[in-house]
Coordinates of C-alpha atoms in Angstrom, one line a residue:
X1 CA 21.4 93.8 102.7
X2 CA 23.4 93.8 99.5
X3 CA 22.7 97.4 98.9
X4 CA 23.9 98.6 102.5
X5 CA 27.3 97.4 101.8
X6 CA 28.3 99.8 99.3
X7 CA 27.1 102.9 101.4
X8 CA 28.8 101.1 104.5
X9 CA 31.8 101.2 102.4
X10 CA 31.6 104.9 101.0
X11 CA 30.8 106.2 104.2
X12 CA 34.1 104.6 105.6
X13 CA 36.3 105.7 102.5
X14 CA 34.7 109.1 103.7
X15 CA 35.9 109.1 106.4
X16 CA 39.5 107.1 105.7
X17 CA 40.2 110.6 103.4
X18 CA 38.6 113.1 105.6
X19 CA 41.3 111.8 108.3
X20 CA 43.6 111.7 105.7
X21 CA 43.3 115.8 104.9
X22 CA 43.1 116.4 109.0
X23 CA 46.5 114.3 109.3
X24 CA 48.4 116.2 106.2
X25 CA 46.7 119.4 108.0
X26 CA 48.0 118.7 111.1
X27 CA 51.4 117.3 109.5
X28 CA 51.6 120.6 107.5
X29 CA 50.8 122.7 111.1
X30 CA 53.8 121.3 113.0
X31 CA 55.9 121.7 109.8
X32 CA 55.5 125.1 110.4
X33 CA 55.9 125.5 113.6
X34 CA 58.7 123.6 113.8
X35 CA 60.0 126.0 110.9
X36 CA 59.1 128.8 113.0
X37 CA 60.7 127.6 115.8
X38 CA 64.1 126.9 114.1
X39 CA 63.8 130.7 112.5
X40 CA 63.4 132.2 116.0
X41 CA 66.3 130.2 117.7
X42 CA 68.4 130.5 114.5
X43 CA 71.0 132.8 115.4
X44 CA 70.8 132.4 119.2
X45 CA 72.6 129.0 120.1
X46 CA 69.4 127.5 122.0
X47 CA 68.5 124.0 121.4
X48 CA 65.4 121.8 122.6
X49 CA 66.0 118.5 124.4
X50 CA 63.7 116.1 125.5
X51 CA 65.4 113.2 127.6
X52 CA 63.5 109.6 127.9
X53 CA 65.1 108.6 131.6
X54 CA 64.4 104.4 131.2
X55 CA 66.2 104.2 128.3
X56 CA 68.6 107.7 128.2
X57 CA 67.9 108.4 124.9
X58 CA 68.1 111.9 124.2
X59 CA 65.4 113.8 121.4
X60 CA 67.0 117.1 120.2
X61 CA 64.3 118.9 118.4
X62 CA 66.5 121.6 116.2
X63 CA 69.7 119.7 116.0
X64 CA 71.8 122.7 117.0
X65 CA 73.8 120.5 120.2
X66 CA 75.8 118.3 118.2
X67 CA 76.4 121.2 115.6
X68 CA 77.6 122.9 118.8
X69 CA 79.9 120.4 119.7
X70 CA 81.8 120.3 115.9
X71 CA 79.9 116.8 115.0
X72 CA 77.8 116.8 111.5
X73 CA 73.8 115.5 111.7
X74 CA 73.8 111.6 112.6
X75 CA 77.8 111.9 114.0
X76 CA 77.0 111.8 117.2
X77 CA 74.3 109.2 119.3
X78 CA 71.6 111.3 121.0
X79 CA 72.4 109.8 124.1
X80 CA 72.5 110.7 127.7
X81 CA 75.8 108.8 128.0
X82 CA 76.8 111.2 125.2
X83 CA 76.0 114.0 126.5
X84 CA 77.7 112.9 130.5
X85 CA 80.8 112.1 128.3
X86 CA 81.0 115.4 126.4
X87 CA 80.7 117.3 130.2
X88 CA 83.9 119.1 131.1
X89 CA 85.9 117.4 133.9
X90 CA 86.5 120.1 136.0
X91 CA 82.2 120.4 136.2
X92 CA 80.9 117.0 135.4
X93 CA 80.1 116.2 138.8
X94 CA 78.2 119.6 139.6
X95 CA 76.3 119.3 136.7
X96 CA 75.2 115.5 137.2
X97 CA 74.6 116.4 140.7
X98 CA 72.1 119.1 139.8
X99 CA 70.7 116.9 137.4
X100 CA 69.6 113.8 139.7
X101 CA 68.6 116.1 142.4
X102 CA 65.9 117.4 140.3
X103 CA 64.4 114.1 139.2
X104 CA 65.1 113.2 142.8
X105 CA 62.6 115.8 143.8
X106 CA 65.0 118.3 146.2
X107 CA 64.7 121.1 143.0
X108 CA 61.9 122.4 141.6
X109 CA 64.1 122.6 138.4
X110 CA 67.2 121.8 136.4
X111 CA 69.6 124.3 135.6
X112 CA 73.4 124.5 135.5
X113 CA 76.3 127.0 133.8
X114 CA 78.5 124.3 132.6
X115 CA 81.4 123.8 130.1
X116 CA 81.1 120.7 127.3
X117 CA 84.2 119.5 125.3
X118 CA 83.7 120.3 121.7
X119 CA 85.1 117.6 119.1
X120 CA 88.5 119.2 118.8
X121 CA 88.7 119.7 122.4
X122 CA 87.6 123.5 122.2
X123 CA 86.0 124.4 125.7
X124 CA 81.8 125.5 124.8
X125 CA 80.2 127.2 127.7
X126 CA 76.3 126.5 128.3
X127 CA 73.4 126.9 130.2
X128 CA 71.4 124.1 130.7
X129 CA 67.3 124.0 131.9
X130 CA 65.2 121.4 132.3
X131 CA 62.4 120.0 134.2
X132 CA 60.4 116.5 134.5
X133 CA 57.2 116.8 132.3
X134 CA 55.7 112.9 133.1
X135 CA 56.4 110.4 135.9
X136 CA 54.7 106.7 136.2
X137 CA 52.3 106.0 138.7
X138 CA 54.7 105.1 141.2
X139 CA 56.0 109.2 140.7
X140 CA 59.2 108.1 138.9
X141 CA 60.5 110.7 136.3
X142 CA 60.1 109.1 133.0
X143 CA 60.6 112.6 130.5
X144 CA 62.7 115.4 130.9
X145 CA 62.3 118.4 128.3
X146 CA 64.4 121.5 128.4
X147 CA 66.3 124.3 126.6
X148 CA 70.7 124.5 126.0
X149 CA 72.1 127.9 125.0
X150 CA 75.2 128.2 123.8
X151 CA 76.7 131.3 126.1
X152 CA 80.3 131.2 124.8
X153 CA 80.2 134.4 123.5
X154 CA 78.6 136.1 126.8
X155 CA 80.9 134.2 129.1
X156 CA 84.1 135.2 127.2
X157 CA 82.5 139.1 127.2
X158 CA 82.5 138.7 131.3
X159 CA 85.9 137.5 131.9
X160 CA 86.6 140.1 129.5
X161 CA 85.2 142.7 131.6
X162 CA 86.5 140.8 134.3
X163 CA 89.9 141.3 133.1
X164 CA 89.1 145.0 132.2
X165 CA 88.6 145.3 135.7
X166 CA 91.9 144.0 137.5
X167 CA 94.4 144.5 134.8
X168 CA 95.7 147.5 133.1
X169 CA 93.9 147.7 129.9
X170 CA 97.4 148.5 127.7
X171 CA 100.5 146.5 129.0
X172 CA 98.0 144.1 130.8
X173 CA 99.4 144.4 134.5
X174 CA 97.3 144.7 137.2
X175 CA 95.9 147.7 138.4
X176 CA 95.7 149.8 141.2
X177 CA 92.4 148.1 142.0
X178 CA 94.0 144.3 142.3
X179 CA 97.0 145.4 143.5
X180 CA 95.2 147.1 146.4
X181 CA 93.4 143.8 146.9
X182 CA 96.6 141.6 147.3
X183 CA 98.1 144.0 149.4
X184 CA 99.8 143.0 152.0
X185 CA 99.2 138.9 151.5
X186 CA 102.5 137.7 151.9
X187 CA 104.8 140.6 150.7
X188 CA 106.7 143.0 153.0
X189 CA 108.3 145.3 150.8
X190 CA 106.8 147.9 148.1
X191 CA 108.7 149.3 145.1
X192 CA 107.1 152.2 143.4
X193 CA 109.1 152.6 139.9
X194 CA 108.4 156.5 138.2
X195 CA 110.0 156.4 134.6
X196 CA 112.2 159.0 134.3
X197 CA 111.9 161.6 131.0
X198 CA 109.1 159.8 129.4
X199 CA 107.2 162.8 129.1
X200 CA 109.5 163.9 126.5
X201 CA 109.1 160.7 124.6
X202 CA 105.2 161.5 123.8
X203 CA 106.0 164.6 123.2
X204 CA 108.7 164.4 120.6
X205 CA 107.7 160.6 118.7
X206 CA 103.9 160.9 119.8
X207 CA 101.6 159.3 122.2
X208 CA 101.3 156.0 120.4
X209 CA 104.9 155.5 120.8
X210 CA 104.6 156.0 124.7
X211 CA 102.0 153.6 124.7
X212 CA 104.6 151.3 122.6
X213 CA 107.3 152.3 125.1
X214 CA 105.2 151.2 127.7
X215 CA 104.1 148.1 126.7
X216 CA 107.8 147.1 126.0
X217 CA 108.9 148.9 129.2
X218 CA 106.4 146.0 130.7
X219 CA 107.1 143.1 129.4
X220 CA 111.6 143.5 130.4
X221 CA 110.1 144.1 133.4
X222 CA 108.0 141.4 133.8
X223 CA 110.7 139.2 132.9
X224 CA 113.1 139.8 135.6
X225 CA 111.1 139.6 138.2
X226 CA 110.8 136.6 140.4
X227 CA 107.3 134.4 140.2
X228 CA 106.5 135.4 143.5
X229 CA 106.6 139.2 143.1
X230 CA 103.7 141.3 142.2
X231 CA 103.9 143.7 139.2
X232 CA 101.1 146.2 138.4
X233 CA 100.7 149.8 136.6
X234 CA 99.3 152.4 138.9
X235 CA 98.5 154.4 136.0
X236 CA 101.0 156.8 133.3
X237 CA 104.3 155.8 133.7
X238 CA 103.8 154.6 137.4
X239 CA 104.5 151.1 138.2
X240 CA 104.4 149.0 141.6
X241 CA 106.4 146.1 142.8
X242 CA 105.1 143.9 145.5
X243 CA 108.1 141.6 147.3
X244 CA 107.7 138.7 149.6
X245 CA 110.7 139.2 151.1
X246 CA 112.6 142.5 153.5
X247 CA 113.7 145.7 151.8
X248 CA 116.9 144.8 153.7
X249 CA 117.1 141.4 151.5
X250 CA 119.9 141.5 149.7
X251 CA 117.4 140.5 146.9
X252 CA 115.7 143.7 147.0
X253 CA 119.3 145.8 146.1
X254 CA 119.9 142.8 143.3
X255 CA 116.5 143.6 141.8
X256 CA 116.8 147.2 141.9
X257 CA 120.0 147.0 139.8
X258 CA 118.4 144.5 137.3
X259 CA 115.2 146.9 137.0
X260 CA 117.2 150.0 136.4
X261 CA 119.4 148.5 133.6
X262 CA 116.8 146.9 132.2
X263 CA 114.6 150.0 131.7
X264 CA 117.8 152.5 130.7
X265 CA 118.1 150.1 127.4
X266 CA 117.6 151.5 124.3
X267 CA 114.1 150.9 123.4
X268 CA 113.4 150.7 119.1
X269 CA 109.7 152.2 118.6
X270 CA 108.1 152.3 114.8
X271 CA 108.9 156.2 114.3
X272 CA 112.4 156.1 116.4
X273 CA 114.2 155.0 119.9
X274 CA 113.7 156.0 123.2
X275 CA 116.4 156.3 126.1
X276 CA 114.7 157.2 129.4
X277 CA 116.0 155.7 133.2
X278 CA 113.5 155.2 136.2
X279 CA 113.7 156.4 139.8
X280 CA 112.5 153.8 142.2
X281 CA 111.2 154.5 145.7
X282 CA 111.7 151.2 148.2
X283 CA 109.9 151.0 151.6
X284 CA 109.5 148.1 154.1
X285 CA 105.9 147.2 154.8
X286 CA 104.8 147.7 158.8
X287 CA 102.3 145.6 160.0
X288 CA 99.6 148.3 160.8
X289 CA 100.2 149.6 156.8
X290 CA 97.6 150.1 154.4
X291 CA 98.5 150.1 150.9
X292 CA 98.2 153.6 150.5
X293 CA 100.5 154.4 153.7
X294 CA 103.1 152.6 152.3
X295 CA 102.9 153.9 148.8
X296 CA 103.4 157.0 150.3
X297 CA 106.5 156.3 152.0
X298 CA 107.7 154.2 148.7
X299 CA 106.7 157.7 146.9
X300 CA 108.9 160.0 149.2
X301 CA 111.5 157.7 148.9
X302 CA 111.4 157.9 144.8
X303 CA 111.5 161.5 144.7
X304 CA 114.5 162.0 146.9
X305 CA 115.6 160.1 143.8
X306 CA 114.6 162.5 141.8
X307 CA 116.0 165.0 143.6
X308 CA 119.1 164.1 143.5
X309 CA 119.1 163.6 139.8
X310 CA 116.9 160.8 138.6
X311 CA 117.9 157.1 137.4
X312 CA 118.3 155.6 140.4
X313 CA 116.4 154.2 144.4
X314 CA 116.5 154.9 147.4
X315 CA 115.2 152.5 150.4
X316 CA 113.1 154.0 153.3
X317 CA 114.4 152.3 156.4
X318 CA 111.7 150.3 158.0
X319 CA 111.5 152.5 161.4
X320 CA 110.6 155.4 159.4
X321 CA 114.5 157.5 160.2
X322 CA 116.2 159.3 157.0
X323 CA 116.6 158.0 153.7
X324 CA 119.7 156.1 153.1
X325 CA 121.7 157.8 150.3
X326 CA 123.3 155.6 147.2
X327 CA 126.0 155.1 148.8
X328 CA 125.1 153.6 152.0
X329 CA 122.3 151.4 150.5
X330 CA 124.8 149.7 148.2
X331 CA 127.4 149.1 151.2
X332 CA 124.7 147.9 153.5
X333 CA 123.6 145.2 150.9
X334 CA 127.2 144.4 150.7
X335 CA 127.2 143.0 154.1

């Protein structure tokens, strides 16, 4: 008996150390991998959640959400309280509502696009996945692991491209493709402004300085017209104006005038000034109109402007007879 003891003993201590190497084995194995995984998602904005339901406590296996957010390792509580308070107003209820219909059952998964409110208030855009991985016996979610990707950067590229595609990519206006969209809405009258001589800006300071020109040309007009009218840039130096109100408006004569003296004003450019006017083309918008059939009419209007020796506008009258000269526009919108 006294000599079984000892072996008893060794065979234990055996034992004791040979779980010993599998544990550092093992220990060393998920070291790795975990090394691997932070190498793989380094770089990509992707972070591992796992979210304990009972107690909300959130596990956040490569530390890259509060990072996200502004907030240095241990700032923030992992917490699902955290997390609901760092949602973005506007889509906090969406996203909560996606969230408790999944461990509700009615989605096979979690997933929402969401914004989240950074420490110093800077908007972050995500896209959150997750799933329930273990429920009691009474089928009650108890974990939920999933993945959070920053998207910031792919989200601003869209509403880039989104932007590409409605405004004018130089003076920012909208294009011919928005403005067809909004047309009619509300307006009833369509200006269609032709810059007068601008050819001979690009060709005696340079294309750069008619994209200059433009830009500035732009921006006086964007600041005198009313909130409610619609500027965009057809395209060259071709600009439309949409108003909510009659070409007979006294409005429409008023901001005419204010268009063409704003435009005839000396403009300073890097390699000179440019002086150029702009003909303007005014018709009343019928109700069977499309926006091309009114352009049209706004077009022949312009070039009886031109015509008759630039820097000025004509109005089409609204049952489609002659053009009313200078003369008769100006005395009409007198009375």
């Amino acid at each position: 008996m006294t000599g079984k003891v000892p072996q008893d003993y060794e065979a234990l201590l055996a034992a004791y150390r040979k779980l010993q190497q599998e544990n550092e084995r093992l220990k060393r194995i998920a070291d790795d991998a975990r090394e691997k995984l932070d190498a793989a998602m380094d770089g990509t904005g992707l972070c591992i959640w796992q979210n304990h339901i009972p107690t909300g406590k959130l596990v956040i296996f490569n530390r890259r959400w509060g990072a996200m957010l502004g907030y240095q390792p241990k700032e923030m509580e992992a917490h699902f309280d955290v997390w609901r308070a760092h949602l973005h107003p506007e889509d906090r209820e969406r996203v909560l509502q996606a969230f408790f219909d999944h461990l509700n059952g009615k989605t096979p998964f979690y997933q929402a696009l969401h914004r989240m409110l950074a420490k110093d208030g800077k908007v972050t855009w995500v896209l959150d996945r997750g799933r329930v991985v273990e429920r009691d016996q009474a089928g009650n979610p108890l974990r939920v692991m999933g993945s959070h990707m920053d998207v910031t950067h792919e989200k601003e590229y869209e509403q880039q491209l989104a932007l590409l595609a409605h405004r004018d990519p130089l003076t920012h206006l909208l294009n011919r493709a928005a403005l067809q969209r909004q047309f009619p809405g509300s307006h009833q009258t369509l200006c269609f402004i032709d810059l007068d001589d601008f050819k001979q800006v690009n060709d005696s300071l340079g294309h750069r300085a008619g994209d200059e020109l433009l830009v500035e040309l732009a921006r006086r007009l964007r600041s005198i017209c009313p909130e409610e009218a619609i500027l965009g840039r057809l395209g060259g130096d071709e600009f439309i104006l949409l108003l909510s109100w009659s070409s007979r408006d006294a409005r429409t004569l008023q901001l005419a005038q204010a268009c063409q003296q704003a435009i005839s004003a000396p403009v300073p450019l890097a390699n000179g000034e440019a002086s150029i006017g702009l003909s303007m083309g005014i018709a009343q918008i019928r109700p069977q109109d499309d926006f091309s059939t009114a352009l049209a009419r706004a077009d022949k209007a312009m070039y009886q402007v031109k015509h008759g020796g630039k820097r000025g506008f004509h109005i089409a009258h609204p049952s489609g007879q002659p053009l009313l000269d200078q003369e008769q526009v100006n005395e009409r919108a007198l009375r």
